[in-house]
PDB file of C-alpha atoms in Angstrom:
ATOM      1  CA  MET A  19       0.002  -0.006  -0.002  1.00 81.00           C
ATOM      2  CA  ARG A  20       1.318   3.450  -0.911  1.00 90.00           C
ATOM      3  CA  ASP A  21       2.125   5.910   1.879  1.00 94.00           C
ATOM      4  CA  LEU A  22       1.291   9.398   0.643  1.00 96.00           C
ATOM      5  CA  ARG A  23       1.632  11.080   4.011  1.00 96.00           C
ATOM      6  CA  GLY A  24       5.013   9.993   5.404  1.00 96.00           C
ATOM      7  CA  TYR A  25       5.963  11.712   8.630  1.00 96.00           C
ATOM      8  CA  GLY A  26       3.391  14.470   8.131  1.00 95.00           C
ATOM      9  CA  PRO A  27       3.938  17.382  10.582  1.00 93.00           C
ATOM     10  CA  ASN A  28       5.715  15.124  13.092  1.00 92.00           C
ATOM     11  CA  PRO A  29       9.289  14.559  12.103  1.00 91.00           C
ATOM     12  CA  PRO A  30      11.275  12.011  14.118  1.00 94.00           C
ATOM     13  CA  ALA A  31      13.427  13.382  16.943  1.00 92.00           C
ATOM     14  CA  VAL A  32      16.779  12.478  15.373  1.00 96.00           C
ATOM     15  CA  ARG A  33      19.769  14.864  15.311  1.00 97.00           C
ATOM     16  CA  TRP A  34      22.819  14.321  13.171  1.00 98.00           C
ATOM     17  CA  PRO A  35      26.273  14.024  14.812  1.00 98.00           C
ATOM     18  CA  ASP A  36      27.689  17.177  16.450  1.00 96.00           C
ATOM     19  CA  GLY A  37      24.393  18.993  15.954  1.00 95.00           C
ATOM     20  CA  ARG A  38      24.846  19.188  12.201  1.00 97.00           C
ATOM     21  CA  ARG A  39      21.622  20.110  10.415  1.00 97.00           C
ATOM     22  CA  LEU A  40      21.999  18.124   7.236  1.00 98.00           C
ATOM     23  CA  ALA A  41      23.398  14.720   6.324  1.00 98.00           C
ATOM     24  CA  VAL A  42      24.981  14.839   2.876  1.00 98.00           C
ATOM     25  CA  SER A  43      25.486  11.597   0.905  1.00 98.00           C
ATOM     26  CA  PHE A  44      27.639  11.638  -2.219  1.00 98.00           C
ATOM     27  CA  VAL A  45      26.930   8.514  -4.269  1.00 98.00           C
ATOM     28  CA  VAL A  46      29.510   7.709  -6.966  1.00 98.00           C
ATOM     29  CA  ASN A  47      27.995   5.220  -9.367  1.00 97.00           C
ATOM     30  CA  PHE A  48      30.396   2.583 -10.707  1.00 98.00           C
ATOM     31  CA  GLU A  49      28.801   0.959 -13.804  1.00 96.00           C
ATOM     32  CA  GLU A  50      31.654   0.801 -16.251  1.00 96.00           C
ATOM     33  CA  GLY A  51      32.082  -2.722 -17.563  1.00 95.00           C
ATOM     34  CA  ALA A  52      28.578  -3.744 -16.567  1.00 94.00           C
ATOM     35  CA  GLU A  53      26.853  -1.978 -19.453  1.00 90.00           C
ATOM     36  CA  PHE A  54      25.706  -3.917 -22.508  1.00 87.00           C
ATOM     37  CA  SER A  55      28.275  -4.251 -25.294  1.00 88.00           C
ATOM     38  CA  VAL A  56      28.319  -6.399 -28.414  1.00 92.00           C
ATOM     39  CA  ARG A  57      32.117  -6.603 -28.040  1.00 92.00           C
ATOM     40  CA  ASP A  58      31.559  -8.279 -24.637  1.00 90.00           C
ATOM     41  CA  GLY A  59      29.207 -10.849 -26.192  1.00 90.00           C
ATOM     42  CA  ASP A  60      25.865  -9.122 -25.563  1.00 80.00           C
ATOM     43  CA  ALA A  61      23.150  -9.004 -28.166  1.00 88.00           C
ATOM     44  CA  ARG A  62      23.074  -5.232 -28.147  1.00 87.00           C
ATOM     45  CA  ASN A  63      25.006  -2.133 -27.072  1.00 85.00           C
ATOM     46  CA  GLU A  64      24.079   0.204 -24.256  1.00 84.00           C
ATOM     47  CA  ALA A  65      21.546   2.723 -25.562  1.00 77.00           C
ATOM     48  CA  VAL A  66      21.734   5.394 -22.900  1.00 70.00           C
ATOM     49  CA  TYR A  67      24.514   7.917 -23.304  1.00 65.00           C
ATOM     50  CA  GLU A  68      25.718  10.911 -25.241  1.00 60.00           C
ATOM     51  CA  VAL A  69      26.346   8.889 -28.440  1.00 63.00           C
ATOM     52  CA  ILE A  70      23.383   9.237 -30.810  1.00 64.00           C
ATOM     53  CA  ASP A  71      24.380   6.958 -33.751  1.00 67.00           C
ATOM     54  CA  ARG A  72      23.369   3.509 -32.553  1.00 74.00           C
ATOM     55  CA  GLN A  73      25.231   0.522 -33.944  1.00 79.00           C
ATOM     56  CA  ASP A  74      23.909  -2.986 -34.321  1.00 82.00           C
ATOM     57  CA  GLY A  75      27.379  -4.536 -34.229  1.00 85.00           C
ATOM     58  CA  PRO A  76      30.408  -3.762 -32.062  1.00 86.00           C
ATOM     59  CA  ASP A  77      30.553  -0.082 -31.099  1.00 82.00           C
ATOM     60  CA  PRO A  78      34.052   0.931 -29.918  1.00 85.00           C
ATOM     61  CA  CYS A  79      32.789   4.547 -29.731  1.00 84.00           C
ATOM     62  CA  ILE A  80      30.245   4.072 -26.961  1.00 86.00           C
ATOM     63  CA  ASP A  81      32.507   1.466 -25.313  1.00 90.00           C
ATOM     64  CA  SER A  82      35.217   4.064 -25.040  1.00 90.00           C
ATOM     65  CA  HIS A  83      32.847   6.535 -23.415  1.00 90.00           C
ATOM     66  CA  PHE A  84      32.303   4.079 -20.587  1.00 93.00           C
ATOM     67  CA  GLU A  85      36.030   3.239 -20.407  1.00 96.00           C
ATOM     68  CA  PHE A  86      36.682   6.895 -19.634  1.00 96.00           C
ATOM     69  CA  GLY A  87      35.148   6.345 -16.233  1.00 97.00           C
ATOM     70  CA  THR A  88      37.642   3.801 -15.028  1.00 98.00           C
ATOM     71  CA  ARG A  89      40.679   5.108 -16.898  1.00 98.00           C
ATOM     72  CA  THR A  90      40.408   8.784 -15.932  1.00 98.00           C
ATOM     73  CA  GLY A  91      37.130   9.685 -14.099  1.00 98.00           C
ATOM     74  CA  TRP A  92      37.820   7.532 -11.074  1.00 98.00           C
ATOM     75  CA  TRP A  93      41.211   9.035 -10.299  1.00 98.00           C
ATOM     76  CA  ARG A  94      39.921  12.551 -10.807  1.00 98.00           C
ATOM     77  CA  LEU A  95      37.003  12.083  -8.449  1.00 98.00           C
ATOM     78  CA  ALA A  96      38.834   9.996  -5.847  1.00 98.00           C
ATOM     79  CA  GLU A  97      41.677  12.477  -5.547  1.00 98.00           C
ATOM     80  CA  LEU A  98      39.296  15.457  -5.289  1.00 98.00           C
ATOM     81  CA  PHE A  99      37.342  13.805  -2.453  1.00 98.00           C
ATOM     82  CA  GLU A 100      40.505  12.886  -0.677  1.00 98.00           C
ATOM     83  CA  ALA A 101      41.733  16.457  -0.942  1.00 98.00           C
ATOM     84  CA  HIS A 102      38.521  17.572   0.803  1.00 98.00           C
ATOM     85  CA  GLY A 103      38.615  14.716   3.328  1.00 98.00           C
ATOM     86  CA  ALA A 104      35.080  13.739   2.357  1.00 98.00           C
ATOM     87  CA  PRO A 105      33.746  10.095   2.182  1.00 98.00           C
ATOM     88  CA  PHE A 106      31.234   8.806  -0.348  1.00 99.00           C
ATOM     89  CA  THR A 107      29.369   5.657  -1.197  1.00 99.00           C
ATOM     90  CA  LEU A 108      30.526   3.812  -4.316  1.00 98.00           C
ATOM     91  CA  SER A 109      27.348   2.289  -5.717  1.00 98.00           C
ATOM     92  CA  ALA A 110      28.801  -0.542  -7.707  1.00 98.00           C
ATOM     93  CA  CYS A 111      27.542  -3.048 -10.253  1.00 98.00           C
ATOM     94  CA  GLY A 112      28.826  -6.523  -9.510  1.00 98.00           C
ATOM     95  CA  ARG A 113      30.173  -7.141 -12.979  1.00 98.00           C
ATOM     96  CA  ALA A 114      31.995  -3.809 -12.924  1.00 98.00           C
ATOM     97  CA  VAL A 115      33.658  -4.766  -9.648  1.00 98.00           C
ATOM     98  CA  GLU A 116      34.524  -8.200 -10.996  1.00 98.00           C
ATOM     99  CA  ARG A 117      36.219  -6.659 -14.026  1.00 98.00           C
ATOM    100  CA  SER A 118      37.928  -3.808 -12.156  1.00 98.00           C
ATOM    101  CA  PRO A 119      38.388  -5.048  -8.624  1.00 98.00           C
ATOM    102  CA  TRP A 120      41.281  -2.620  -8.148  1.00 98.00           C
ATOM    103  CA  LEU A 121      38.850   0.261  -8.215  1.00 98.00           C
ATOM    104  CA  ALA A 122      36.637  -1.069  -5.394  1.00 98.00           C
ATOM    105  CA  ARG A 123      39.739  -1.890  -3.330  1.00 98.00           C
ATOM    106  CA  ASP A 124      41.042   1.637  -3.890  1.00 98.00           C
ATOM    107  CA  ALA A 125      37.687   3.055  -2.753  1.00 98.00           C
ATOM    108  CA  VAL A 126      37.859   1.069   0.482  1.00 98.00           C
ATOM    109  CA  ARG A 127      41.505   2.076   1.014  1.00 98.00           C
ATOM    110  CA  ARG A 128      40.473   5.723   0.796  1.00 98.00           C
ATOM    111  CA  GLY A 129      37.695   5.207   3.410  1.00 98.00           C
ATOM    112  CA  HIS A 130      34.637   4.952   1.185  1.00 98.00           C
ATOM    113  CA  GLU A 131      31.677   2.547   1.332  1.00 98.00           C
ATOM    114  CA  VAL A 132      31.002   0.077  -1.484  1.00 98.00           C
ATOM    115  CA  SER A 133      27.323  -0.743  -1.963  1.00 98.00           C
ATOM    116  CA  GLY A 134      25.411  -2.912  -4.414  1.00 98.00           C
ATOM    117  CA  HIS A 135      23.937  -1.562  -7.666  1.00 98.00           C
ATOM    118  CA  GLY A 136      22.867  -4.759  -9.466  1.00 97.00           C
ATOM    119  CA  TRP A 137      24.966  -7.250 -11.418  1.00 97.00           C
ATOM    120  CA  ARG A 138      24.596  -5.598 -14.806  1.00 93.00           C
ATOM    121  CA  TRP A 139      23.639  -1.997 -15.337  1.00 87.00           C
ATOM    122  CA  GLN A 140      19.989  -2.775 -15.949  1.00 87.00           C
ATOM    123  CA  THR A 141      16.533  -2.475 -14.441  1.00 87.00           C
ATOM    124  CA  ALA A 142      15.188  -5.311 -12.280  1.00 88.00           C
ATOM    125  CA  ALA A 143      11.795  -5.085 -14.081  1.00 88.00           C
ATOM    126  CA  GLY A 144      10.800  -8.513 -15.308  1.00 89.00           C
ATOM    127  CA  LEU A 145      13.189 -10.489 -13.093  1.00 91.00           C
ATOM    128  CA  GLY A 146      11.699 -13.572 -11.432  1.00 94.00           C
ATOM    129  CA  LEU A 147      12.197 -14.246  -7.728  1.00 95.00           C
ATOM    130  CA  GLU A 148      15.073 -16.697  -8.099  1.00 97.00           C
ATOM    131  CA  GLU A 149      16.708 -14.673 -10.853  1.00 96.00           C
ATOM    132  CA  GLU A 150      16.669 -11.559  -8.701  1.00 97.00           C
ATOM    133  CA  ARG A 151      17.934 -13.466  -5.681  1.00 97.00           C
ATOM    134  CA  THR A 152      20.881 -14.618  -7.813  1.00 97.00           C
ATOM    135  CA  VAL A 153      21.521 -11.061  -9.034  1.00 97.00           C
ATOM    136  CA  ILE A 154      21.693  -9.686  -5.519  1.00 98.00           C
ATOM    137  CA  ARG A 155      23.863 -12.523  -4.161  1.00 98.00           C
ATOM    138  CA  ARG A 156      26.220 -12.482  -7.133  1.00 98.00           C
ATOM    139  CA  THR A 157      26.700  -8.743  -6.849  1.00 98.00           C
ATOM    140  CA  ALA A 158      27.403  -8.949  -3.096  1.00 98.00           C
ATOM    141  CA  GLU A 159      29.827 -11.840  -3.621  1.00 98.00           C
ATOM    142  CA  ALA A 160      31.799  -9.871  -6.213  1.00 98.00           C
ATOM    143  CA  ILE A 161      32.066  -6.931  -3.800  1.00 98.00           C
ATOM    144  CA  GLU A 162      33.101  -9.157  -0.972  1.00 98.00           C
ATOM    145  CA  ALA A 163      35.713 -10.887  -3.122  1.00 98.00           C
ATOM    146  CA  ALA A 164      37.257  -7.571  -4.053  1.00 98.00           C
ATOM    147  CA  THR A 165      36.969  -5.727  -0.722  1.00 98.00           C
ATOM    148  CA  GLY A 166      36.710  -8.487   1.895  1.00 98.00           C
ATOM    149  CA  ARG A 167      33.303  -7.214   3.090  1.00 98.00           C
ATOM    150  CA  TRP A 168      29.717  -7.991   2.213  1.00 98.00           C
ATOM    151  CA  PRO A 169      27.894  -4.770   1.233  1.00 98.00           C
ATOM    152  CA  VAL A 170      25.123  -3.438   3.521  1.00 98.00           C
ATOM    153  CA  GLY A 171      23.449  -1.064   1.031  1.00 98.00           C
ATOM    154  CA  TRP A 172      21.630  -1.492  -2.296  1.00 98.00           C
ATOM    155  CA  HIS A 173      20.225   0.613  -5.098  1.00 98.00           C
ATOM    156  CA  THR A 174      18.411  -0.852  -8.092  1.00 97.00           C
ATOM    157  CA  ARG A 175      18.751   0.950 -11.382  1.00 93.00           C
ATOM    158  CA  SER A 176      15.297   2.276 -12.288  1.00 88.00           C
ATOM    159  CA  VAL A 177      12.566  -0.177 -11.227  1.00 91.00           C
ATOM    160  CA  ALA A 178      12.826  -2.580  -8.278  1.00 94.00           C
ATOM    161  CA  THR A 179      10.390  -5.527  -7.985  1.00 94.00           C
ATOM    162  CA  ALA A 180       7.848  -6.607  -5.402  1.00 94.00           C
ATOM    163  CA  HIS A 181      10.495  -9.039  -4.124  1.00 96.00           C
ATOM    164  CA  THR A 182      13.527  -6.766  -3.871  1.00 97.00           C
ATOM    165  CA  ARG A 183      13.296  -5.675  -0.252  1.00 97.00           C
ATOM    166  CA  ARG A 184      12.450  -9.151   0.992  1.00 97.00           C
ATOM    167  CA  LEU A 185      15.525 -10.482  -0.812  1.00 98.00           C
ATOM    168  CA  LEU A 186      17.712  -7.768   0.567  1.00 98.00           C
ATOM    169  CA  VAL A 187      16.553  -8.463   4.138  1.00 98.00           C
ATOM    170  CA  GLU A 188      17.119 -12.182   3.507  1.00 97.00           C
ATOM    171  CA  GLN A 189      20.676 -11.561   2.390  1.00 96.00           C
ATOM    172  CA  GLY A 190      21.612  -9.285   5.284  1.00 96.00           C
ATOM    173  CA  PHE A 191      21.418  -5.817   3.803  1.00 98.00           C
ATOM    174  CA  LEU A 192      20.999  -2.887   6.187  1.00 98.00           C
ATOM    175  CA  TYR A 193      19.274  -0.416   3.824  1.00 98.00           C
ATOM    176  CA  ASP A 194      18.195   0.230   0.271  1.00 98.00           C
ATOM    177  CA  SER A 195      17.847   3.450  -1.753  1.00 98.00           C
ATOM    178  CA  ASP A 196      15.053   2.287  -4.054  1.00 98.00           C
ATOM    179  CA  ALA A 197      12.790   5.287  -3.261  1.00 98.00           C
ATOM    180  CA  TYR A 198      12.598   8.927  -4.276  1.00 97.00           C
ATOM    181  CA  ASN A 199       9.751  10.082  -2.033  1.00 98.00           C
ATOM    182  CA  ASP A 200      11.346  11.892   0.886  1.00 98.00           C
ATOM    183  CA  ASP A 201      14.318  13.994   2.146  1.00 98.00           C
ATOM    184  CA  THR A 202      14.410  12.028   5.429  1.00 98.00           C
ATOM    185  CA  PRO A 203      15.195   8.346   6.029  1.00 98.00           C
ATOM    186  CA  TYR A 204      12.357   6.064   7.057  1.00 98.00           C
ATOM    187  CA  GLN A 205      11.692   2.457   7.965  1.00 97.00           C
ATOM    188  CA  VAL A 206       9.307  -0.019   6.383  1.00 97.00           C
ATOM    189  CA  ASP A 207       7.942  -3.387   7.418  1.00 96.00           C
ATOM    190  CA  VAL A 208       9.287  -6.334   5.385  1.00 97.00           C
ATOM    191  CA  ASP A 209       7.758  -9.638   6.486  1.00 94.00           C
ATOM    192  CA  GLY A 210       7.578  -8.483  10.120  1.00 94.00           C
ATOM    193  CA  ARG A 211      11.077  -6.964  10.153  1.00 94.00           C
ATOM    194  CA  ARG A 212      11.962  -3.339  10.088  1.00 95.00           C
ATOM    195  CA  HIS A 213      14.036  -2.288   7.058  1.00 97.00           C
ATOM    196  CA  LEU A 214      15.599   1.129   6.463  1.00 98.00           C
ATOM    197  CA  VAL A 215      15.111   3.207   3.321  1.00 98.00           C
ATOM    198  CA  LEU A 216      17.520   6.001   2.541  1.00 98.00           C
ATOM    199  CA  PRO A 217      15.727   7.860  -0.257  1.00 98.00           C
ATOM    200  CA  TYR A 218      17.753   8.741  -3.359  1.00 98.00           C
ATOM    201  CA  ALA A 219      17.322  11.673  -5.728  1.00 97.00           C
ATOM    202  CA  PHE A 220      17.511  12.195  -9.493  1.00 95.00           C
ATOM    203  CA  ASP A 221      17.368  15.996  -9.548  1.00 96.00           C
ATOM    204  CA  THR A 222      20.662  16.557  -7.656  1.00 97.00           C
ATOM    205  CA  ASN A 223      22.287  14.017  -9.952  1.00 96.00           C
ATOM    206  CA  ASP A 224      24.773  14.453 -12.798  1.00 94.00           C
ATOM    207  CA  MET A 225      22.656  12.114 -14.913  1.00 89.00           C
ATOM    208  CA  GLN A 226      20.756  15.233 -15.887  1.00 90.00           C
ATOM    209  CA  PHE A 227      23.716  16.218 -18.068  1.00 87.00           C
ATOM    210  CA  GLN A 228      22.808  13.492 -20.480  1.00 80.00           C
ATOM    211  CA  HIS A 229      19.194  12.458 -19.974  1.00 72.00           C
ATOM    212  CA  THR A 230      17.649  15.907 -20.137  1.00 75.00           C
ATOM    213  CA  GLN A 231      20.493  18.410 -20.712  1.00 78.00           C
ATOM    214  CA  ARG A 232      18.978  20.135 -17.634  1.00 86.00           C
ATOM    215  CA  PHE A 233      22.472  21.274 -16.744  1.00 91.00           C
ATOM    216  CA  ALA A 234      24.541  22.669 -19.560  1.00 90.00           C
ATOM    217  CA  THR A 235      27.619  23.402 -17.457  1.00 94.00           C
ATOM    218  CA  GLY A 236      29.185  22.305 -14.212  1.00 94.00           C
ATOM    219  CA  ARG A 237      28.378  25.696 -12.719  1.00 97.00           C
ATOM    220  CA  GLU A 238      24.676  25.148 -13.290  1.00 97.00           C
ATOM    221  CA  PHE A 239      24.844  21.712 -11.555  1.00 96.00           C
ATOM    222  CA  ALA A 240      26.807  23.117  -8.645  1.00 98.00           C
ATOM    223  CA  ALA A 241      24.413  26.054  -8.233  1.00 98.00           C
ATOM    224  CA  TYR A 242      21.396  23.729  -8.207  1.00 97.00           C
ATOM    225  CA  VAL A 243      22.916  21.346  -5.671  1.00 98.00           C
ATOM    226  CA  CYS A 244      24.106  24.150  -3.424  1.00 98.00           C
ATOM    227  CA  ASP A 245      20.625  25.716  -3.523  1.00 98.00           C
ATOM    228  CA  ALA A 246      19.180  22.355  -2.482  1.00 98.00           C
ATOM    229  CA  ALA A 247      21.696  22.094   0.365  1.00 98.00           C
ATOM    230  CA  ASP A 248      20.958  25.598   1.613  1.00 98.00           C
ATOM    231  CA  TRP A 249      17.238  24.981   1.742  1.00 98.00           C
ATOM    232  CA  LEU A 250      17.598  21.621   3.469  1.00 98.00           C
ATOM    233  CA  LEU A 251      19.985  23.197   5.989  1.00 98.00           C
ATOM    234  CA  ARG A 252      17.273  25.731   6.702  1.00 97.00           C
ATOM    235  CA  GLU A 253      14.703  23.014   7.303  1.00 97.00           C
ATOM    236  CA  GLY A 254      17.287  21.017   9.252  1.00 97.00           C
ATOM    237  CA  GLU A 255      16.593  23.178  12.308  1.00 93.00           C
ATOM    238  CA  ARG A 256      13.430  21.108  12.702  1.00 94.00           C
ATOM    239  CA  TRP A 257      13.724  18.080  10.384  1.00 95.00           C
ATOM    240  CA  PRO A 258      16.597  15.474  10.162  1.00 97.00           C
ATOM    241  CA  ARG A 259      17.125  16.161   6.491  1.00 98.00           C
ATOM    242  CA  MET A 260      19.327  14.200   4.109  1.00 98.00           C
ATOM    243  CA  LEU A 261      20.686  15.288   0.710  1.00 98.00           C
ATOM    244  CA  SER A 262      21.687  12.701  -1.910  1.00 98.00           C
ATOM    245  CA  ILE A 263      24.096  13.814  -4.640  1.00 98.00           C
ATOM    246  CA  GLY A 264      24.454  11.280  -7.480  1.00 98.00           C
ATOM    247  CA  LEU A 265      27.643  11.225  -9.501  1.00 98.00           C
ATOM    248  CA  HIS A 266      29.018   9.028 -12.300  1.00 97.00           C
ATOM    249  CA  LEU A 267      32.625   8.467 -13.181  1.00 97.00           C
ATOM    250  CA  ARG A 268      32.110   8.950 -16.904  1.00 95.00           C
ATOM    251  CA  MET A 269      29.810  12.000 -16.533  1.00 94.00           C
ATOM    252  CA  VAL A 270      30.974  14.431 -13.817  1.00 97.00           C
ATOM    253  CA  GLY A 271      34.486  12.985 -14.105  1.00 97.00           C
ATOM    254  CA  ARG A 272      34.984  15.022 -17.291  1.00 96.00           C
ATOM    255  CA  ALA A 273      37.322  17.964 -17.024  1.00 98.00           C
ATOM    256  CA  GLY A 274      34.559  20.469 -17.882  1.00 97.00           C
ATOM    257  CA  ARG A 275      32.285  19.172 -15.075  1.00 96.00           C
ATOM    258  CA  ILE A 276      34.542  18.101 -12.224  1.00 98.00           C
ATOM    259  CA  GLY A 277      34.747  21.674 -10.948  1.00 98.00           C
ATOM    260  CA  ALA A 278      31.108  21.365  -9.928  1.00 98.00           C
ATOM    261  CA  VAL A 279      31.978  18.737  -7.325  1.00 98.00           C
ATOM    262  CA  ASP A 280      34.810  20.891  -6.013  1.00 98.00           C
ATOM    263  CA  ALA A 281      32.420  23.870  -5.756  1.00 98.00           C
ATOM    264  CA  ILE A 282      29.801  21.827  -3.872  1.00 98.00           C
ATOM    265  CA  LEU A 283      32.346  20.466  -1.416  1.00 98.00           C
ATOM    266  CA  ARG A 284      33.737  23.985  -0.840  1.00 98.00           C
ATOM    267  CA  HIS A 285      30.214  25.350  -0.297  1.00 98.00           C
ATOM    268  CA  LEU A 286      29.413  22.690   2.270  1.00 98.00           C
ATOM    269  CA  ALA A 287      32.663  23.294   4.122  1.00 98.00           C
ATOM    270  CA  GLU A 288      31.968  27.033   4.248  1.00 98.00           C
ATOM    271  CA  ARG A 289      28.512  26.450   5.628  1.00 96.00           C
ATOM    272  CA  GLY A 290      30.029  24.228   8.353  1.00 96.00           C
ATOM    273  CA  ASP A 291      26.715  22.648   9.446  1.00 96.00           C
ATOM    274  CA  ALA A 292      26.508  19.713   7.072  1.00 98.00           C
ATOM    275  CA  TRP A 293      27.638  16.136   7.873  1.00 98.00           C
ATOM    276  CA  ILE A 294      29.193  14.490   4.782  1.00 98.00           C
ATOM    277  CA  ALA A 295      28.938  10.738   5.351  1.00 98.00           C
ATOM    278  CA  THR A 296      28.639   7.407   3.635  1.00 99.00           C
ATOM    279  CA  ARG A 297      25.124   5.967   3.405  1.00 98.00           C
ATOM    280  CA  GLU A 298      26.162   3.234   5.807  1.00 98.00           C
ATOM    281  CA  GLN A 299      27.189   5.817   8.369  1.00 98.00           C
ATOM    282  CA  ILE A 300      23.865   7.602   7.931  1.00 98.00           C
ATOM    283  CA  ALA A 301      21.946   4.335   8.186  1.00 98.00           C
ATOM    284  CA  ARG A 302      23.667   3.213  11.361  1.00 98.00           C
ATOM    285  CA  HIS A 303      23.221   6.612  13.004  1.00 98.00           C
ATOM    286  CA  TRP A 304      19.556   6.629  12.061  1.00 98.00           C
ATOM    287  CA  LEU A 305      18.930   3.135  13.468  1.00 97.00           C
ATOM    288  CA  ALA A 306      20.757   3.984  16.642  1.00 97.00           C
ATOM    289  CA  HIS A 307      18.684   7.091  17.316  1.00 96.00           C
ATOM    290  CA  ALA A 308      15.322   6.716  15.641  1.00 92.00           C
ATOM    291  CA  GLY A 309      13.986   4.057  17.979  1.00 72.00           C
TER     292      GLY A 309
END
């Protein structure tokens, strides 16, 4: 049953660490190598990107756009976050981790969380129960093999299924981000067990550079995200607000866009009242204080 009210006028009495008024979660999506590619033996090539001339056969052009993420985008983003001393959640497709385990290991070495983002970069729509159970387990196993730790967080690309949350609880996940309906975490009942939802966001997300051209420049993206942060910080005097900022190695990792991330991090530092944390840190704090 849909919940169209949420917390209503009664927000939970949860405060972020050190009295900070906003929890900020940067999510760096790691999908490179998990996209569809005829050169990898798939029947088709990935159809979502800045390339407009679709090819039925091998397409080294679109393949190379994805390769940019691991070859250059990762290092650019990782070093920028390290310079700011800010952690993020690496939302990783299992096949991407299997093919580039060094990247997941480097993320952990730098103090970031690695969470699950499906096996391939694809929607879960149409997956049967056993097929989806395998997808979740296989993704988690790939992350554990690379990092030594089973992931605790999950985000399905696009549509989850009626089974997703039950399967995540079954396989020991702490939270999922398969919702876009709030700026505050909340818990749901899954077969009699409480399960945490950390809502995600598509507006404060660099995907808008390619899907809608909503942001023409990095400055526009930074301005929009900083405006969102300022408003949520204002509401944070009363509500335990959370801001999700979605990034992609091959998108914001480009030289003409990376300055946006630097500007956002500088703005948050200047405000001084935001808590930049991994989604796992946010989830554990919430569960410890929300009752």
